[in-house]
Amino acid sequence: MSGLKTINDFLTQMTKMLTDARSIRIKGRSFLAVVLAPDLPFDDWLVRLDDLAARSAGFFLGRPVVLDVSDLPIDRAQLKELIAELAGRNVNIMGIEGGRPSILGPGMPPALKGGRPVSDEAVAKEPIIELHNSEPKPSVPEARPTLQSVVIREPVRSGQSVIFPEGDVTIIGSVASGAEIIAGGSIHIYGTLRGRAMAGSLGNASARIFCRKLEAELLAIDGIYKMADDMAPGLRGHSVQLWLEGDSIMAEKLI
Amino acid sequence: MGKVIVVTSGKGGVGKTTSTAALGAALAQRNERVVVVDFDVGLRNLDLVMGAERRVVYDLINVIQGEAKLTQALIRDKRLETLFLLPASQTRDKDNLTPEGVERVITELKRVFDWVICDSPAGIESGATLAMRHADMAVVVTNPEVSSVRDSDRIIGLLDSKTMKAERGERMEKHLLLTRYDSNRAERGDMLKVEDVLEILSIPLLGIIPESMDVLRASNIGSPVTLADARSAPAMAYFEAARRLAGEVLPITIPGEKRGIFGKIFARRAA
């Protein structure tokens, strides 16, 4: 009997899930993290860190910190000890970069990879850490973020991805079935869109998708998805622009 | 220095080996020195289509491993003096194809032959990427059918990124060879039309080979179709494609579309 009840509960839950029309938003977001790259021996390095912390109290408070241990010949115990030492100084490590799988383990921050150096402008907005230089850098007036765009002058082939979280993507050519374009801003395609296009990938509801001929497999703006089957059939094969209104993707023919 | 051509497609069974043999024999009939190289280690077929399967002693892997000299492994065609085959190994593992070994063999072949035509295996694994790595130009074999077109598109992406030419920042010349084309079925919508395929792949057209029993017949007697029956429709299409490869500018004809009233009556009676 209890088994039957469980199945019934499960079915009720399934029905509830299937009838729930709200879509799930999946978004990417990037944060600027401070990267600490310790060197050996750790004792000396910690002394210098304490020196810095003494001069600017609370520097690491509430700040995402990534530990870069690339090329350091250390074992798991040493890493664990270092993390504990840092925790004692209120430096909480959110991730470890460049660590060999053998030195990472349960209870440790997750491994991170694919980090990119940040432009000087972006770094300027954040206080700069200089462990060797005792003179604090003069503060730089806040620079306005420059809007960026990328132009691709050839067709995007099946299996290729164009990922550009910094801004708009323009393709002069077609986007093949099985190819994908992911842009932080809008996507402009002067050709046929047969693959996937995801605009406003970092949370930009005003991003739009434009294409000369719509044959897309999937469209997304700001995390709201639309599959090929959900698109109005009248739009197929036409010049179309797509934008977001609330939680739904709107589309209209151009010209 | 000879030209290195890779015949590739991504998808299997679209006519890479048939096209390699037919183009090789067509170029050799222009009195140019041609070698066709089988890169399909473990699933070799080019020797069968060339009718040389009983003359294989050494193969590409033997040469790469230093167990045989290139001259020992090359098989001269019995019908054409200037046509040679470098067979693949049927028994060895494809991991024996090393990038350095392939480079050495291709460089040596380029010195002796006008054309080095590499028959790529299907797929996008190491065999296929090694076959295309040193090519000067690519012949992308495609059937008028969606899965073949998408796979070709994938391969074109690899040709533009994984080859020596691409890594040197040069542009790889790519040509589309549309095989097994049947204009009647394309007209009825059972097959993609030439312009649909060209629109999707956007690379220049080298030729359109009509669907024909002559191709299968030629393969079965171990002869490239351009040698077995030079007057057949597919052979003539391959001859034209070979002339375009050699740099001639010829108008492309879509096979079957200029058929007169005679052909129409015949087709109706056959049906």
XYZ file of C-alpha atoms in Angstrom:
526
model
C 0.000 0.000 0.000
C 2.712 2.411 0.950
C 4.429 1.737 -2.356
C 1.251 2.615 -4.222
C 0.881 5.797 -2.220
C 4.416 6.844 -3.115
C 3.692 6.297 -6.783
C 0.512 8.350 -6.481
C 2.388 11.149 -4.790
C 4.981 11.011 -7.480
C 2.349 11.207 -10.213
C 0.678 14.185 -8.547
C 4.020 15.902 -8.364
C 4.743 15.076 -11.998
C 1.415 16.526 -13.083
C 2.100 19.634 -11.059
C 5.492 20.000 -12.649
C 4.182 19.442 -16.132
C 1.348 21.936 -15.742
C 3.520 24.605 -14.213
C 3.915 27.001 -17.098
C 6.596 29.208 -15.607
C 9.893 28.845 -17.350
C 13.189 28.441 -15.548
C 15.709 31.186 -16.118
C 19.253 30.116 -16.626
C 21.746 32.918 -16.853
C 25.457 33.429 -16.869
C 26.926 36.158 -14.749
C 30.499 37.244 -14.365
C 32.045 38.759 -11.267
C 35.326 40.446 -10.834
C 37.318 38.381 -8.374
C 40.546 39.273 -6.666
C 43.217 36.689 -7.402
C 45.854 35.909 -4.803
C 48.922 34.108 -6.103
C 50.994 33.034 -3.104
C 54.627 32.033 -3.409
C 56.811 29.767 -1.357
C 57.644 29.706 1.478
C 54.117 30.446 2.631
C 55.260 31.819 6.010
C 57.092 34.754 4.411
C 54.217 35.364 2.020
C 51.722 35.422 4.901
C 53.865 37.982 6.726
C 53.688 40.251 3.681
C 49.935 39.668 3.429
C 49.509 40.624 7.077
C 51.544 43.746 6.389
C 49.156 44.704 3.564
C 46.098 43.907 5.651
C 47.417 46.084 8.473
C 47.671 49.046 6.127
C 44.189 48.629 4.594
C 41.964 47.005 7.151
C 39.063 44.920 5.897
C 40.472 44.778 2.375
C 39.307 41.215 1.806
C 35.990 41.530 3.633
C 33.056 40.493 1.442
C 35.272 40.221 -1.599
C 35.372 37.120 -3.795
C 38.934 35.822 -3.636
C 40.423 33.207 -5.928
C 43.621 31.418 -4.973
C 46.009 30.864 -7.867
C 48.290 27.923 -7.103
C 49.556 27.242 -10.625
C 53.131 25.943 -10.727
C 53.373 25.677 -6.927
C 54.943 22.368 -5.878
C 52.654 21.775 -2.902
C 50.601 18.836 -1.658
C 47.051 18.640 -0.364
C 48.023 19.102 3.299
C 49.973 22.290 2.544
C 47.072 23.702 0.538
C 44.628 22.857 3.316
C 46.858 24.581 5.847
C 47.158 27.686 3.637
C 43.372 27.907 3.237
C 42.995 27.604 7.029
C 45.621 30.341 7.575
C 43.757 32.613 5.174
C 40.410 31.847 6.780
C 41.967 32.876 10.099
C 42.660 36.282 8.507
C 39.025 36.538 7.272
C 40.059 35.827 3.675
C 37.473 33.415 2.294
C 38.519 31.569 -0.804
C 35.704 31.032 -3.342
C 37.731 28.991 -5.780
C 41.134 27.562 -6.602
C 42.784 28.165 -9.942
C 45.527 26.061 -11.447
C 45.442 23.343 -8.786
C 46.239 19.805 -9.834
C 43.267 17.461 -9.221
C 45.444 15.478 -6.802
C 45.821 18.350 -4.347
C 42.128 19.273 -4.375
C 39.654 17.395 -2.258
C 36.335 17.465 -0.450
C 35.823 20.417 1.859
C 37.945 22.640 -0.347
C 36.732 25.445 -2.576
C 35.909 24.302 -6.147
C 38.491 24.359 -8.912
C 38.121 27.229 -11.365
C 39.460 27.502 -14.853
C 39.078 29.660 -17.907
C 39.696 32.853 -15.956
C 40.619 35.825 -18.096
C 42.788 38.748 -17.095
C 40.771 41.927 -16.743
C 41.516 45.077 -18.694
C 43.319 47.838 -16.831
C 40.165 49.947 -16.876
C 38.191 47.303 -15.027
C 40.978 46.698 -12.553
C 41.244 50.415 -11.938
C 37.746 50.369 -10.495
C 38.886 47.869 -7.920
C 41.588 48.664 -5.419
C 44.828 47.231 -6.692
C 46.713 44.753 -4.580
C 50.413 45.299 -4.562
C 52.107 42.931 -2.205
C 55.618 44.120 -2.988
C 55.027 47.830 -3.338
C 54.250 49.518 -0.062
C 53.087 52.767 -1.714
C 49.352 52.665 -2.318
C 48.481 53.517 -5.916
C 46.800 56.862 -6.492
C 43.104 56.378 -7.099
C 42.055 56.549 -10.727
C 38.830 58.353 -11.686
C 36.160 55.815 -12.547
C 36.175 55.077 -16.255
C 32.872 54.536 -18.039
C 32.619 51.004 -19.377
C 33.286 50.993 -23.099
C 30.657 49.215 -25.167
C 32.208 46.624 -27.360
C 31.146 44.760 -30.451
C 32.544 42.070 -32.671
C 31.988 41.587 -36.398
C 32.445 38.203 -38.058
C 32.739 38.354 -41.822
C 32.246 34.713 -42.680
C 29.587 32.067 -42.135
C 29.536 30.418 -38.710
C 29.775 26.675 -39.386
C 28.070 23.782 -37.628
C 29.874 22.979 -34.359
C 31.372 26.454 -34.003
C 30.402 28.827 -31.185
C 30.842 32.553 -31.048
C 30.790 33.650 -27.397
C 31.075 37.352 -26.700
C 29.719 38.375 -23.289
C 31.166 41.888 -23.632
C 28.650 43.205 -26.156
C 27.032 42.915 -29.571
C 27.804 40.319 -32.212
C 27.326 40.967 -35.929
C 27.649 38.124 -38.412
C 27.990 38.899 -42.123
C 26.983 35.459 -43.356
C 24.797 32.624 -42.156
C 24.769 30.726 -38.876
C 24.566 27.001 -39.641
C 22.422 24.379 -38.000
C 24.412 23.198 -34.980
C 26.292 26.492 -34.564
C 25.660 28.957 -31.754
C 26.061 32.653 -31.069
C 26.086 33.847 -27.453
C 26.286 37.600 -26.927
C 26.066 39.807 -23.881
C 24.335 42.363 -26.085
C 22.312 42.080 -29.282
C 22.896 39.702 -32.183
C 22.713 40.841 -35.814
C 22.855 38.223 -38.554
C 23.085 39.315 -42.186
C 22.275 35.869 -43.485
C 20.171 32.898 -42.474
C 19.998 31.958 -38.792
C 19.707 28.149 -38.706
C 21.490 27.461 -35.425
C 21.081 28.978 -31.962
C 21.216 32.608 -30.958
C 21.350 33.720 -27.320
C 21.360 37.458 -26.761
C 21.700 39.323 -23.462
C 23.412 36.268 -21.995
C 24.645 38.047 -18.878
C 21.248 39.439 -18.004
C 20.357 42.159 -20.489
C 16.621 42.315 -21.135
C 16.959 45.033 -23.746
C 19.121 42.888 -26.052
C 17.572 41.928 -29.386
C 18.128 39.395 -32.134
C 17.952 40.435 -35.782
C 18.321 38.112 -38.736
C 17.758 38.302 -42.457
C 16.134 34.868 -42.609
C 14.816 32.982 -39.585
C 15.276 29.199 -39.556
C 16.593 29.050 -35.975
C 16.759 25.960 -33.778
C 16.647 27.973 -30.568
C 16.426 31.622 -29.570
C 17.085 33.139 -26.163
C 17.119 36.649 -24.756
C 18.150 37.276 -21.158
C 17.727 33.611 -20.305
C 14.213 33.223 -21.736
C 14.238 30.438 -24.304
C 12.152 29.704 -27.337
C 12.529 26.476 -29.315
C 11.930 26.154 -33.055
C 8.566 24.457 -32.477
C 7.293 27.317 -30.298
C 7.858 29.937 -32.956
C 4.977 31.208 -35.039
C 5.226 29.374 -38.367
C 4.569 32.598 -40.256
C 7.969 33.935 -39.192
C 10.010 31.119 -40.738
C 12.033 32.158 -43.720
C 11.510 35.864 -43.098
C 13.551 38.800 -41.914
C 12.739 38.960 -38.228
C 13.630 40.878 -35.086
C 13.057 39.463 -31.622
C 12.931 41.211 -28.278
C 11.776 40.618 -24.736
C 8.610 41.899 -23.116
C 8.352 40.747 -19.533
C 8.891 37.003 -19.654
C 8.055 36.375 -23.267
C 9.958 36.709 -26.479
C 8.192 38.896 -29.015
C 8.892 38.782 -32.737
C 7.983 40.751 -35.789
C 8.881 40.662 -39.440
C 11.190 43.378 -40.656
C 9.950 45.178 -43.781
C 55.850 21.117 -56.076
C 52.601 19.203 -56.418
C 49.249 20.195 -55.045
C 47.775 18.353 -52.085
C 44.020 17.838 -52.187
C 41.930 16.312 -49.409
C 38.657 14.656 -50.342
C 36.505 14.893 -47.241
C 32.872 14.996 -46.110
C 32.345 14.284 -42.423
C 29.561 11.846 -43.199
C 30.317 8.334 -44.421
C 29.028 6.741 -47.588
C 28.614 9.925 -49.595
C 31.251 9.051 -52.213
C 34.655 10.193 -50.958
C 36.524 7.100 -52.122
C 34.673 6.914 -55.449
C 35.397 10.597 -56.053
C 39.072 10.266 -55.058
C 39.543 7.430 -57.546
C 37.531 9.115 -60.318
C 39.265 12.500 -59.975
C 42.673 10.817 -59.689
C 42.132 8.798 -62.874
C 40.703 11.830 -64.688
C 43.750 13.966 -63.817
C 46.144 11.137 -64.715
C 44.509 10.914 -68.167
C 45.697 14.498 -68.702
C 49.209 13.039 -68.371
C 49.760 14.538 -64.968
C 51.450 12.513 -62.233
C 48.855 11.596 -59.630
C 48.976 9.659 -56.374
C 45.832 8.776 -54.452
C 46.479 8.206 -50.741
C 44.098 6.180 -48.564
C 43.908 7.619 -45.028
C 41.148 5.283 -43.903
C 43.358 3.062 -41.752
C 41.505 -0.091 -40.713
C 38.639 0.388 -43.178
C 40.519 0.797 -46.413
C 38.548 0.771 -49.661
C 40.492 2.805 -52.167
C 42.554 -0.243 -53.182
C 39.323 -2.063 -54.118
C 37.911 0.827 -56.132
C 41.269 1.185 -57.906
C 41.401 -2.574 -58.550
C 44.734 -2.954 -56.759
C 43.691 -4.946 -53.688
C 45.756 -7.976 -54.660
C 48.911 -5.940 -55.230
C 49.176 -4.344 -51.777
C 52.427 -5.335 -50.057
C 53.396 -2.321 -47.967
C 51.136 0.518 -46.890
C 51.055 4.055 -45.494
C 51.603 2.863 -41.912
C 54.643 0.808 -42.929
C 56.147 3.915 -44.514
C 55.338 6.095 -41.494
C 56.826 3.510 -39.129
C 59.950 3.292 -41.288
C 59.380 -0.382 -42.148
C 59.210 0.283 -45.879
C 60.349 2.927 -48.329
C 57.792 5.070 -50.099
C 58.793 3.587 -53.468
C 58.076 0.085 -52.127
C 54.599 1.012 -50.954
C 53.445 2.928 -54.047
C 51.414 0.841 -56.508
C 51.383 1.892 -60.148
C 48.024 1.588 -61.907
C 47.951 -1.083 -64.634
C 45.946 1.096 -67.023
C 47.452 4.536 -66.477
C 51.218 5.039 -66.286
C 50.992 8.255 -64.280
C 48.507 7.046 -61.649
C 49.710 5.647 -58.328
C 48.067 4.392 -55.136
C 49.411 4.586 -51.589
C 47.170 2.141 -49.717
C 46.127 2.301 -46.077
C 46.740 -0.508 -43.638
C 43.806 -2.789 -42.952
C 45.245 -4.491 -39.891
C 47.097 -1.769 -38.016
C 45.604 0.692 -35.584
C 44.893 4.215 -36.776
C 46.899 5.589 -33.840
C 49.976 4.656 -35.851
C 49.249 7.660 -38.061
C 51.485 10.249 -36.426
C 51.432 13.938 -37.357
C 55.197 13.916 -38.025
C 55.002 10.745 -40.122
C 52.145 12.091 -42.221
C 53.984 15.349 -42.785
C 57.120 13.522 -43.923
C 55.211 11.294 -46.378
C 53.177 14.180 -47.833
C 56.296 16.322 -48.293
C 58.025 13.483 -50.125
C 55.005 12.807 -52.352
C 54.629 16.505 -53.200
C 58.154 16.508 -54.563
C 57.443 13.715 -57.059
C 53.773 14.094 -58.020
C 51.703 16.898 -59.567
C 48.674 15.894 -57.524
C 48.498 14.222 -54.110
C 44.861 13.299 -53.479
C 44.113 12.229 -49.904
C 41.012 10.128 -49.321
C 39.856 11.091 -45.833
C 38.048 8.694 -43.492
C 34.556 9.682 -42.360
C 34.131 11.470 -39.053
C 36.038 14.300 -37.416
C 38.549 12.203 -35.466
C 42.323 12.194 -35.824
C 42.290 10.247 -39.117
C 40.167 12.886 -40.797
C 42.029 15.844 -39.299
C 45.418 14.331 -40.268
C 44.213 13.752 -43.835
C 43.266 17.421 -44.175
C 46.182 18.847 -42.190
C 48.655 19.392 -45.042
C 46.177 20.004 -47.839
C 46.429 22.977 -50.193
C 42.800 22.627 -51.184
C 39.792 20.596 -50.163
C 37.068 18.832 -52.111
C 34.014 18.581 -49.871
C 31.843 15.686 -51.043
C 28.169 16.188 -50.196
C 24.918 14.413 -50.990
C 21.820 16.568 -51.529
C 20.425 15.614 -48.154
C 20.275 17.506 -44.824
C 22.504 15.324 -42.638
C 25.249 15.221 -45.247
C 25.035 18.996 -45.709
C 25.303 19.660 -41.988
C 28.293 17.309 -41.629
C 29.986 19.024 -44.565
C 29.399 22.352 -42.880
C 31.123 20.998 -39.761
C 34.068 19.787 -41.843
C 34.381 23.185 -43.553
C 34.671 24.707 -40.077
C 37.520 22.297 -39.282
C 39.219 23.013 -42.628
C 39.214 26.682 -41.630
C 40.705 26.029 -38.186
C 42.630 22.754 -37.896
C 44.783 22.745 -41.040
C 48.348 24.004 -41.502
C 47.034 26.587 -43.966
C 44.542 27.917 -41.442
C 47.169 27.975 -38.696
C 49.472 30.015 -40.938
C 46.597 32.474 -41.345
C 46.010 31.575 -45.000
C 42.685 30.663 -46.540
C 42.035 27.054 -47.435
C 40.529 26.736 -50.902
C 37.359 24.641 -50.618
C 35.242 23.173 -53.408
C 31.881 21.488 -53.216
C 31.374 18.238 -55.106
C 27.696 17.363 -55.047
C 27.332 13.626 -55.604
C 24.383 11.264 -56.140
C 22.294 14.117 -57.516
C 18.947 13.248 -59.070
C 17.287 16.281 -60.639
C 13.869 14.600 -60.838
C 13.849 13.852 -57.125
C 15.165 17.332 -56.330
C 12.340 18.789 -58.435
C 9.797 16.736 -56.495
C 11.278 17.958 -53.211
C 12.615 14.529 -52.134
C 16.142 15.917 -52.263
C 17.737 19.265 -51.645
C 18.237 21.345 -54.761
C 21.668 22.512 -55.886
C 20.934 26.108 -54.910
C 19.756 25.052 -51.420
C 23.018 23.210 -50.750
C 25.084 26.089 -52.125
C 23.145 28.572 -50.015
C 23.819 26.610 -46.833
C 27.474 25.774 -47.454
C 28.468 28.920 -49.372
C 31.585 27.494 -51.040
C 32.208 27.329 -54.820
C 30.821 24.367 -56.751
C 33.338 21.995 -58.354
C 30.782 19.747 -60.022
C 27.539 17.828 -59.781
C 27.766 14.066 -60.180
C 24.460 12.465 -61.173
C 23.117 9.433 -59.309
C 23.923 6.531 -61.606
C 24.277 2.758 -61.682
C 27.519 3.254 -63.619
C 29.275 4.332 -60.413
C 28.436 1.133 -58.547
C 29.241 -0.981 -61.594
C 32.662 0.632 -61.930
C 33.434 0.135 -58.216
C 32.503 -3.522 -58.427
C 34.868 -4.202 -61.319
C 37.631 -2.327 -59.468
C 37.933 0.621 -61.772
C 37.501 4.367 -61.288
C 34.351 5.399 -63.162
C 36.422 7.770 -65.318
C 38.346 4.727 -66.591
C 35.591 2.117 -66.711
C 33.172 4.055 -68.877
C 34.470 7.451 -69.907
C 31.286 8.221 -71.869
C 28.920 7.685 -68.925
C 27.213 10.682 -67.327
C 29.044 10.447 -63.960
C 32.416 10.011 -65.700
C 31.838 13.111 -67.820
C 30.874 15.072 -64.717
C 34.077 13.912 -62.980
C 36.180 14.855 -66.027
C 34.704 18.354 -65.900
C 35.337 18.571 -62.148
C 38.972 17.516 -62.708
C 39.408 20.238 -65.345
C 38.044 22.800 -62.894
C 40.460 21.509 -60.229
C 43.276 22.101 -62.708
C 42.167 25.697 -63.001
C 39.952 25.712 -66.117
C 36.785 27.779 -65.979
C 33.814 25.792 -67.268
C 30.101 26.458 -66.891
C 28.428 24.004 -64.512
C 25.687 21.863 -65.980
C 23.056 20.318 -63.752
C 22.847 16.726 -64.952
C 19.461 15.650 -66.264
C 18.021 19.116 -66.621
C 18.839 19.594 -70.263
C 17.269 16.288 -71.151
C 15.199 16.560 -74.330
C 11.839 15.070 -75.203
C 13.511 11.778 -75.984
C 14.624 11.347 -72.392
C 11.192 12.234 -71.068
C 9.446 9.603 -73.135
C 12.057 7.068 -72.098
C 11.680 7.943 -68.424
C 7.920 7.575 -68.578
C 8.141 4.192 -70.241
C 10.657 2.980 -67.705
C 8.366 4.018 -64.864
